[in-house]
Coordinates of C-alpha atoms in Angstrom, one line a residue:
M245 CA -20.0 8.1 1.8
N246 CA -17.2 8.7 3.7
L247 CA -16.7 7.6 7.3
L248 CA -16.6 9.3 10.9
A249 CA -13.7 8.7 12.4
P250 CA -13.2 9.0 16.8
L251 CA -10.3 11.1 17.8
L252 CA -7.3 9.2 17.7
T253 CA -4.1 10.8 19.5
L254 CA -1.2 10.3 17.1
V255 CA 2.6 11.0 17.9
L256 CA 3.7 13.2 15.3
A257 CA 7.0 14.4 14.1
A258 CA 7.7 17.8 14.5
T259 CA 9.5 18.7 11.3
P260 CA 10.4 22.3 10.1
A261 CA 10.4 22.4 6.6
P262 CA 12.1 25.5 5.5
T263 CA 10.6 26.4 1.7
P264 CA 10.6 29.0 -0.4
A265 CA 7.9 31.7 -0.5
P266 CA 5.1 30.5 -2.5
S267 CA 4.4 32.4 -5.4
P268 CA 0.8 34.1 -5.0
V269 CA -1.4 31.4 -6.8
A270 CA -5.3 31.2 -7.5
P271 CA -6.5 28.9 -4.7
L272 CA -8.7 25.9 -5.6
A273 CA -12.5 26.4 -5.8
V274 CA -14.0 26.7 -1.9
I275 CA -14.5 23.0 -1.0
C276 CA -17.6 22.2 1.1
D277 CA -17.7 18.6 2.4
K278 CA -19.6 18.4 5.9
Y279 CA -19.0 22.3 6.1
C280 CA -17.2 24.7 3.5
D281 CA -13.8 26.1 3.4
A282 CA -13.5 29.3 5.8
R283 CA -15.4 28.1 9.0
D284 CA -14.3 29.7 12.0
P285 CA -12.5 27.5 14.4
A286 CA -14.7 28.4 17.0
L287 CA -17.2 26.0 16.3
S288 CA -14.9 23.3 16.0
P289 CA -15.9 20.6 18.3
G290 CA -12.5 19.3 19.1
D291 CA -8.9 20.8 18.4
R292 CA -5.7 18.3 18.3
E293 CA -2.3 19.5 17.3
G294 CA -1.1 17.4 14.4
A295 CA 2.3 19.2 13.9
S296 CA 4.3 22.0 14.7
A297 CA 7.4 24.1 13.4
S298 CA 9.1 27.1 14.7
V299 CA 10.6 30.0 12.7
G300 CA 12.0 33.4 14.0
G301 CA 11.0 32.3 17.4
R302 CA 7.5 31.9 16.6
R303 CA 5.4 28.7 16.9
L304 CA 3.8 27.4 14.2
S305 CA 1.3 24.8 14.9
L306 CA -1.6 23.1 12.9
H307 CA -4.6 22.2 14.4
L308 CA -7.3 19.5 13.2
D309 CA -10.8 19.1 13.5
D310 CA -11.4 15.3 13.4
A311 CA -15.3 15.5 13.6
D312 CA -15.1 17.9 10.3
D313 CA -12.3 16.5 8.4
M314 CA -10.8 20.5 8.7
G315 CA -8.2 21.9 10.2
W316 CA -6.6 25.3 10.6
A317 CA -3.2 26.6 11.3
A318 CA -1.4 29.2 14.0
I319 CA 1.4 30.9 14.7
T320 CA 2.3 32.1 18.5
G321 CA 4.9 34.1 20.8
G322 CA 5.3 36.5 17.8
A323 CA 4.0 40.1 16.6
A324 CA 1.9 41.9 14.8
G325 CA 2.4 41.2 11.0
D326 CA 3.3 37.8 11.0
H327 CA 1.6 36.0 8.1
V328 CA -0.3 32.6 8.6
W329 CA -1.7 30.1 6.0
L330 CA -2.5 26.8 5.6
D331 CA -1.2 24.6 2.7
R332 CA -3.5 21.3 0.8
S333 CA -2.0 19.1 -1.4
F334 CA -4.1 16.3 -2.4
D335 CA -1.1 13.9 -4.0
A336 CA 0.4 13.1 -0.6
G337 CA 2.4 16.4 -0.2
R338 CA 4.0 16.2 -3.2
T339 CA 2.3 19.4 -4.9
W340 CA -0.3 22.0 -3.4
A341 CA 0.3 24.6 -6.0
G342 CA -3.8 25.5 -6.1
G343 CA -4.1 24.5 -2.7
S344 CA -1.3 27.1 -1.1
K345 CA -1.8 30.2 1.2
L346 CA -5.5 29.1 2.3
G347 CA -6.8 31.7 4.7
D348 CA -3.8 33.4 4.5
T349 CA -4.2 36.4 7.5
A350 CA -1.5 38.5 9.4
T351 CA -1.3 38.8 13.4
P352 CA -2.9 42.3 14.2
P353 CA -1.6 45.4 16.1
G354 CA -1.5 44.6 19.4
A355 CA -1.7 40.9 19.3
T356 CA 1.4 38.1 19.5
G357 CA -0.2 35.4 17.7
W358 CA -2.9 34.5 15.1
R359 CA -4.9 31.7 13.6
T360 CA -6.4 31.2 10.1
L361 CA -10.1 29.9 9.3
M362 CA -10.6 26.3 9.1
H363 CA -10.9 24.6 5.9
N364 CA -11.3 20.8 4.7
A365 CA -9.0 18.4 4.3
D366 CA -10.6 16.2 1.6
D367 CA -12.8 16.9 -1.2
W368 CA -15.5 14.2 -1.2
A369 CA -17.3 15.4 -4.2
N370 CA -14.3 14.9 -6.5
K371 CA -12.3 12.0 -4.7
G372 CA -9.8 14.0 -3.2
V373 CA -7.7 12.4 -0.4
G374 CA -5.7 15.1 1.2
L375 CA -3.4 16.5 3.6
L376 CA -2.8 20.0 5.2
R377 CA 0.3 22.0 7.0
A378 CA 0.3 25.2 8.5
C379 CA 3.0 27.5 7.2
G380 CA 4.3 31.2 8.8
Q381 CA 6.4 34.1 7.6
P382 CA 7.8 36.3 10.6
A383 CA 7.2 40.0 10.0
G384 CA 9.7 41.6 7.9
S385 CA 11.5 38.1 7.3
A386 CA 12.4 36.6 4.2
S387 CA 12.2 33.2 6.4
I388 CA 9.3 31.0 5.9
A389 CA 8.7 27.4 7.7
C390 CA 5.7 24.8 7.5
T391 CA 4.6 22.2 9.5
G392 CA 4.9 18.8 8.6
W393 CA 1.5 17.1 6.1
A394 CA -1.1 16.0 8.5
R395 CA -4.7 15.4 8.3
P396 CA -7.7 14.7 10.7
T397 CA -8.8 11.0 11.5
W398 CA -11.3 10.8 9.0
N399 CA -10.8 7.7 6.9
A400 CA -8.0 7.1 9.2
W401 CA -9.1 6.6 12.8
D402 CA -6.7 3.5 13.4
R403 CA -3.4 2.7 11.9
R404 CA -5.1 -0.1 9.2
T405 CA -7.0 3.1 8.2
A406 CA -4.8 5.7 8.3
A407 CA -2.3 3.8 6.1
A408 CA -5.0 2.8 3.6
T409 CA -5.7 7.0 3.5
A410 CA -2.2 7.7 2.7
L411 CA -2.0 5.1 0.2
M412 CA -5.1 6.6 -1.3
E413 CA -3.3 10.1 -1.3
R414 CA -1.0 8.4 -3.7
Y415 CA -3.8 7.1 -6.2
N416 CA -4.0 8.8 -9.7
L417 CA -7.5 9.2 -10.5
G418 CA -6.8 10.1 -14.2
T419 CA -4.7 6.9 -14.8
G420 CA -6.2 4.5 -12.2
L421 CA -2.3 3.6 -11.1
F422 CA -0.7 4.6 -7.9
D423 CA 1.7 7.3 -8.6
T424 CA 5.3 7.1 -7.9
T425 CA 5.9 3.1 -8.1
G426 CA 5.2 1.0 -11.6
W427 CA 2.7 -1.2 -13.2
W428 CA 2.7 -4.5 -11.0
N429 CA 3.4 -2.6 -8.1
S430 CA 0.3 -1.0 -8.5
A431 CA -1.5 -3.9 -8.9
N432 CA -0.3 -4.5 -5.1
A433 CA -1.4 -1.4 -3.9
L434 CA -4.8 -2.1 -5.1
T435 CA -5.1 -5.5 -3.8
A436 CA -4.0 -4.0 -0.3
I437 CA -6.7 -1.2 -0.8
I438 CA -9.2 -4.3 -1.5
D439 CA -7.8 -6.1 1.4
N440 CA -8.3 -3.1 3.8
A441 CA -11.9 -2.3 3.0
R442 CA -12.4 -6.3 3.8
V443 CA -10.8 -6.0 7.2
S444 CA -11.4 -2.5 8.3
G445 CA -15.1 -2.5 6.8
M446 CA -14.0 0.8 5.5
G447 CA -15.3 0.9 2.1
S448 CA -14.4 4.4 1.1
Y449 CA -12.2 3.6 -1.6
R450 CA -14.1 0.8 -3.3
Y451 CA -13.9 3.2 -6.3
A452 CA -10.6 2.5 -7.1
I453 CA -11.4 -1.2 -8.0
D454 CA -13.5 -0.4 -11.0
T455 CA -11.9 2.9 -11.8
T456 CA -8.4 0.8 -12.4
Y457 CA -10.5 -2.0 -13.9
T458 CA -12.0 0.7 -16.2
K459 CA -9.1 2.6 -17.3
N460 CA -6.5 -0.4 -17.8
L461 CA -8.5 -3.0 -19.2
A462 CA -6.8 -2.5 -23.0
A463 CA -3.3 -1.3 -21.7
Q464 CA -0.2 -3.1 -22.7
G465 CA -1.9 -6.9 -24.0
G466 CA -5.3 -6.0 -22.5
N467 CA -6.9 -8.2 -19.7
F468 CA -3.5 -6.9 -17.9
R469 CA -1.5 -9.3 -19.8
N470 CA 1.8 -8.3 -20.6
D471 CA 5.1 -9.5 -21.3
Y472 CA 5.9 -10.3 -18.2
L473 CA 4.6 -13.4 -16.6
D474 CA 4.9 -12.1 -13.0
D475 CA 3.0 -9.1 -13.6
T476 CA -0.3 -10.6 -15.5
A477 CA 0.0 -12.9 -12.3
W478 CA 0.1 -10.0 -9.9
W479 CA -2.8 -8.6 -11.6
G480 CA -5.1 -11.5 -11.7
L481 CA -4.9 -12.0 -8.0
A482 CA -5.7 -8.5 -7.3
W483 CA -8.9 -9.2 -9.6
V484 CA -9.9 -12.5 -7.7
D485 CA -9.7 -10.4 -4.7
A486 CA -11.8 -7.5 -6.1
Y487 CA -14.2 -10.6 -7.3
D488 CA -14.1 -11.7 -3.8
L489 CA -15.1 -8.4 -2.6
T490 CA -17.5 -7.1 -4.7
G491 CA -19.1 -10.3 -6.2
D492 CA -18.6 -9.0 -9.7
G493 CA -17.9 -12.2 -12.6
K494 CA -15.9 -9.4 -14.7
Y495 CA -13.2 -9.3 -13.0
L496 CA -12.8 -13.2 -12.2
N497 CA -13.3 -13.6 -15.7
T498 CA -10.3 -11.1 -16.4
A499 CA -8.3 -12.8 -13.9
R500 CA -9.0 -16.5 -15.8
A501 CA -7.5 -14.7 -19.0
D502 CA -4.3 -13.8 -17.2
A503 CA -3.8 -17.2 -16.0
D504 CA -4.6 -18.7 -19.5
H505 CA -1.8 -15.9 -20.5
M506 CA 0.6 -17.4 -18.3
Y507 CA -0.1 -21.3 -19.3
A508 CA 1.1 -20.5 -22.7
Y509 CA 4.5 -20.2 -21.4
W510 CA 4.5 -23.3 -19.9
D511 CA 6.7 -25.9 -21.2
G512 CA 9.4 -28.8 -21.2
V513 CA 12.6 -26.6 -20.5
C514 CA 14.1 -27.5 -16.8
G515 CA 11.3 -30.5 -16.8
G516 CA 8.6 -27.8 -16.7
G517 CA 7.2 -23.8 -15.2
V518 CA 6.4 -21.0 -16.9
W519 CA 8.9 -18.5 -18.1
W520 CA 9.5 -15.0 -16.5
N521 CA 8.8 -13.7 -19.8
T522 CA 7.6 -14.0 -22.9
S523 CA 11.2 -13.9 -24.5
R524 CA 11.5 -17.0 -22.3
Q525 CA 14.8 -15.9 -20.9
T526 CA 14.8 -17.7 -17.7
K527 CA 12.5 -19.3 -15.4
N528 CA 12.2 -17.6 -11.8
A529 CA 10.3 -18.6 -8.3
I530 CA 8.1 -15.5 -8.8
P531 CA 6.2 -16.4 -11.4
N532 CA 5.9 -20.0 -10.8
S533 CA 5.0 -19.4 -7.3
L534 CA 2.3 -16.9 -8.6
Y535 CA 1.2 -19.3 -11.2
V536 CA 0.2 -22.2 -8.3
Q537 CA -1.4 -19.4 -6.2
L538 CA -3.7 -18.2 -9.2
N539 CA -4.8 -21.3 -10.6
A540 CA -5.8 -22.6 -7.0
A541 CA -7.6 -19.8 -6.2
L542 CA -9.3 -20.1 -9.5
H543 CA -10.0 -23.8 -8.7
N544 CA -12.1 -22.6 -5.6
R545 CA -14.0 -20.2 -6.7
I546 CA -15.0 -21.6 -10.1
P547 CA -17.7 -24.7 -9.8
G548 CA -17.0 -27.9 -11.1
D549 CA -13.5 -26.7 -12.2
T550 CA -10.3 -29.0 -13.0
A551 CA -8.6 -27.1 -15.4
Y552 CA -7.2 -25.1 -13.3
L553 CA -6.6 -27.4 -10.5
A554 CA -4.5 -29.3 -13.0
R555 CA -2.3 -26.7 -13.4
A556 CA -2.2 -25.7 -9.7
R557 CA -0.9 -29.3 -9.1
A558 CA 1.2 -29.3 -11.7
G559 CA 2.7 -26.3 -11.3
W560 CA 3.5 -27.0 -7.4
A561 CA 4.6 -30.2 -8.2
W562 CA 7.4 -29.1 -10.6
F563 CA 8.4 -25.9 -8.2
S564 CA 8.8 -28.2 -5.5
G565 CA 11.5 -30.4 -7.1
S566 CA 12.7 -27.6 -9.1
G567 CA 15.6 -26.9 -6.9
M568 CA 14.7 -23.2 -5.9
I569 CA 13.7 -23.9 -2.5
N570 CA 16.7 -24.6 -0.9
G571 CA 18.2 -26.5 1.9
S572 CA 16.7 -24.3 4.5
N573 CA 13.7 -24.2 3.1
L574 CA 14.0 -20.8 1.9
V575 CA 13.6 -19.9 -1.8
N576 CA 15.9 -18.3 -4.5
D577 CA 15.5 -16.3 -6.8
G578 CA 14.8 -19.2 -9.6
L579 CA 17.0 -21.4 -12.0
D580 CA 20.2 -21.0 -14.3
V581 CA 18.2 -22.2 -17.2
A582 CA 21.9 -23.5 -18.6
T583 CA 21.9 -25.8 -15.9
C584 CA 18.4 -25.9 -14.4
A585 CA 20.1 -25.6 -10.9
N586 CA 19.1 -23.1 -8.5
N587 CA 20.8 -19.9 -9.2
G588 CA 21.4 -19.3 -6.0
Q589 CA 20.5 -15.7 -5.8
P590 CA 19.0 -13.7 -2.8
V591 CA 16.1 -15.2 -0.5
W592 CA 13.9 -12.1 -1.7
T593 CA 11.0 -11.6 1.2
Y594 CA 8.3 -12.1 -1.4
N595 CA 9.7 -15.2 -2.5
Q596 CA 9.2 -16.8 0.8
G597 CA 5.6 -15.2 1.0
V598 CA 3.9 -16.2 -2.5
P599 CA 4.4 -19.8 -2.2
L600 CA 2.8 -19.8 1.6
A601 CA -0.7 -18.3 -0.4
A602 CA -0.2 -20.5 -2.9
L603 CA 0.1 -23.9 -0.8
T604 CA -3.1 -22.4 1.3
E605 CA -5.2 -21.8 -1.6
L606 CA -4.1 -25.5 -3.3
Y607 CA -4.8 -27.0 0.7
R608 CA -8.0 -25.4 0.1
A609 CA -8.6 -27.3 -3.1
T610 CA -7.5 -30.4 -2.3
G611 CA -7.4 -31.0 1.5
D612 CA -4.1 -32.4 1.0
A613 CA -2.5 -32.1 4.6
A614 CA 1.1 -32.4 3.2
L615 CA 0.9 -29.0 1.9
A616 CA -0.5 -27.4 4.9
A617 CA 2.8 -28.8 6.7
K618 CA 5.3 -27.6 3.8
A619 CA 3.6 -24.2 4.1
R620 CA 3.9 -24.2 7.8
A621 CA 8.0 -25.5 7.6
M622 CA 8.7 -22.7 5.1
A623 CA 7.2 -20.0 7.3
N624 CA 8.9 -21.2 9.9
A625 CA 11.9 -21.0 8.1
S626 CA 11.3 -17.4 7.3
T627 CA 10.4 -16.0 10.1
T628 CA 13.1 -17.1 12.3
N629 CA 15.9 -16.7 9.9
G630 CA 18.1 -14.2 11.4
S631 CA 19.5 -12.7 7.6
L632 CA 15.9 -12.0 6.9
N633 CA 15.0 -10.7 10.4
P634 CA 17.8 -8.9 12.1
G635 CA 16.7 -8.1 15.4
G636 CA 13.5 -9.9 15.1
I637 CA 12.0 -7.3 12.1
L638 CA 11.9 -8.4 8.5
R639 CA 14.5 -6.9 6.2
D640 CA 15.1 -8.0 2.4
P641 CA 18.6 -8.7 1.7
G642 CA 21.0 -5.7 0.9
E643 CA 18.0 -3.0 2.1
T644 CA 19.2 0.2 3.0
A645 CA 17.4 3.5 3.9
G646 CA 16.6 5.3 0.5
G647 CA 16.9 2.4 -1.4
G648 CA 15.2 -0.5 -2.7
G649 CA 14.4 1.2 -6.8
V650 CA 11.0 1.2 -7.3
D651 CA 10.3 -2.6 -7.1
G652 CA 12.0 -3.7 -3.9
P653 CA 9.8 -1.9 -1.5
T654 CA 6.8 -3.9 -2.3
F655 CA 8.3 -7.2 -1.6
K656 CA 8.3 -7.4 2.5
G657 CA 4.3 -6.1 1.8
V658 CA 3.7 -9.1 -0.3
Y659 CA 5.7 -11.7 2.4
V660 CA 3.6 -10.2 5.4
R661 CA 0.1 -10.4 3.4
D662 CA 0.8 -14.0 2.3
L663 CA 2.0 -14.9 5.4
A664 CA -1.1 -14.0 6.9
V665 CA -3.1 -16.0 4.5
L666 CA -1.5 -19.1 5.8
N667 CA -1.5 -17.6 9.5
A668 CA -5.8 -17.5 9.0
A669 CA -5.6 -21.0 7.7
L670 CA -3.8 -23.0 10.5
P671 CA -6.2 -23.6 13.8
D672 CA -3.0 -22.7 16.1
H673 CA -2.8 -19.1 14.2
P674 CA 1.4 -19.2 14.7
Y675 CA 2.3 -16.5 13.3
T676 CA 0.0 -13.9 14.8
G677 CA 2.9 -12.6 17.2
Y678 CA 5.2 -12.2 14.6
L679 CA 3.1 -10.2 12.5
Q680 CA 2.0 -8.1 15.4
R681 CA 5.7 -7.4 16.4
Q682 CA 6.4 -6.4 12.5
A683 CA 3.3 -4.0 12.3
N684 CA 4.4 -2.7 16.1
S685 CA 7.9 -1.4 14.9
A686 CA 6.8 0.3 11.7
Y687 CA 4.0 2.0 13.7
A688 CA 6.7 3.0 16.4
N689 CA 9.9 3.8 14.0
D690 CA 9.2 4.3 10.5
R691 CA 6.0 6.5 10.1
N692 CA 5.8 10.2 9.7
S693 CA 3.2 12.6 10.7
A694 CA 1.1 12.3 7.6
E695 CA 0.8 8.5 8.2
A696 CA 3.3 7.8 5.7
Y697 CA 5.8 4.7 6.0
G698 CA 9.5 4.4 4.9
L699 CA 11.4 1.4 3.9
L700 CA 12.8 0.1 7.1
W701 CA 10.3 -1.3 9.6
A702 CA 12.9 -1.4 12.2
G703 CA 13.3 2.5 11.4
P704 CA 14.4 5.3 11.0
F705 CA 11.7 6.5 8.4
D706 CA 13.5 7.4 4.9
Q707 CA 11.3 8.7 2.5
A708 CA 7.8 8.2 1.2
D709 CA 6.2 6.7 -2.0
S710 CA 3.5 4.4 -2.6
A711 CA 5.4 0.9 -2.8
R712 CA 6.6 1.6 1.1
Q713 CA 3.2 2.5 1.8
Q714 CA 1.7 -0.5 0.0
S715 CA 3.7 -2.6 1.8
A716 CA 3.0 -1.1 5.1
L717 CA -0.7 -1.3 4.9
D718 CA -0.6 -5.3 3.7
L719 CA 1.4 -5.0 7.5
M720 CA -1.5 -3.7 9.0
N721 CA -4.1 -5.3 7.5
A722 CA -2.3 -8.5 8.4
A723 CA -1.6 -7.7 11.9
P724 CA -4.7 -8.5 14.2

C-alpha cells in the first residue's frame, strides 16, 4: 500500500515547455486510486501549486492535492475559448501519449480563467508511478505551452522518498530494469531503492526486488553473472542488500554464485587479483575492490564460513600491495598488466568509495583495527582532495554538464553510499557533515520540478536519467 505523505512545500522551477499540439488520442482507462479520475477540485483538502508557465499572456498552473494524490490544471488571465488540460506520464515525462489532454476543457463565455477536474498522478493497481503537467492553448492561437512535470507528495514526503519515487518513475516493469541506463547501473539503482526502503521506512517499491530478480535471473550468464567481473559483483552486492532487507535466502545464494564466478578469474598474473573480464584483458581497481567487499559481506552473513573470508583477506592483501593506491591515498583506475604498475589513469570517485565499504565489511569480519584506520585515511584523502571536491562539492574528473555517458553518472552515488557505510561504522561519524553538504547542494542547485537530479551536484541541472537519479538517491539515503 502506498504511504500517505504530509504536505511538503517545494521550491519548483517554472519552466514553460512549448510543444507541438498533441494529436487527439484515446485517453487511458479511468484510474481509480483513493478516488477516481475527474473529481471536482472543490473537494480537495489542499491546493499546492507544483509548477507554472505562461502562454499568450495567460498563466498556466499545475495544482496538486497531496492528500489524495491528484492534480488539476488551471489557466488564468485569458478569455473565453482558452483550452487547458493535464498530461500524465508513467515514464518520468518521456512519453504521455495515452495520458494527454486529460480533462481538456475551455474557458466559458464571460470568464477569464478555468480549470480541469482532478486526475490521479499514480496508478496504484498497475504500479504506475506518475507525473502530471498542466498545458494550455489560447483561443485562436496555435501556441501551446506546458508547465514542468511535478507530482503530489504521495510517496515523496521528503527529499529521500521524493528521490526514490523519481527513480521508480524510470523503472520498467516489463524488463525489471531501469530505462535510460545500463545493466550494471540497474544493479546500483536497485540497491539505492533497497537502501531507501531501509532508511526511510517506505516499503512501496519493495516489489522491484522480486520483479528484477525473476525477470533477469536467467539473463546473460544466469544468476546475474556475465563476462564482466565488476558487473557480476554489482549484482551480487545488490542481492546481499536484498537479503538484508527481506531475509529471503535465494538472494544470498545468488550473491554466492556471483562471488564464486569472480573467484574463477583470480590468478597469479601481477601477483594475484581478479581480471576485469573473462577475456583476461586487464586488472582494474573496481572489480578487485568489489571482490573484497562481496566476499567479506558473504562471510558476515554465512554462519561458519571460512572460504569467503579467506578470499576477502587475500583480495585486500593483494589490492593494498598492488600499487593501485597511489601516494595520495587515492585509487587509480588499475594496472598496466605489461608492467604490473599503476596505470596512472583517473581517480574516479567510485574507485575511492568501494574500498571504504570493502574495508568496513572486512573490519566487521576480523576486528582488525588497522583496516578501519586505513579506510579512514583513504576517506580523509578523497573527501578533502581539491580536484575531486572543487568548491567542496564532489565531482568526477572531467565531469561536465550533459556528459558522463551511461556509466559515469553512477560513480558519485557509489562513492557517497560507501562513504556512508564507513561513516556509520566509525564511532565519531566523521563524514556526516561532508555528506550533508553534498546533499544540501544537490537539493538546492541540481533538481527540477519533478524531483529529478542532474549530473553536477553544485549545479546547474543539466538533464535527467536513471543513473543521475540513482546517484542522487544514494546521496539522499547517505545524508542524515
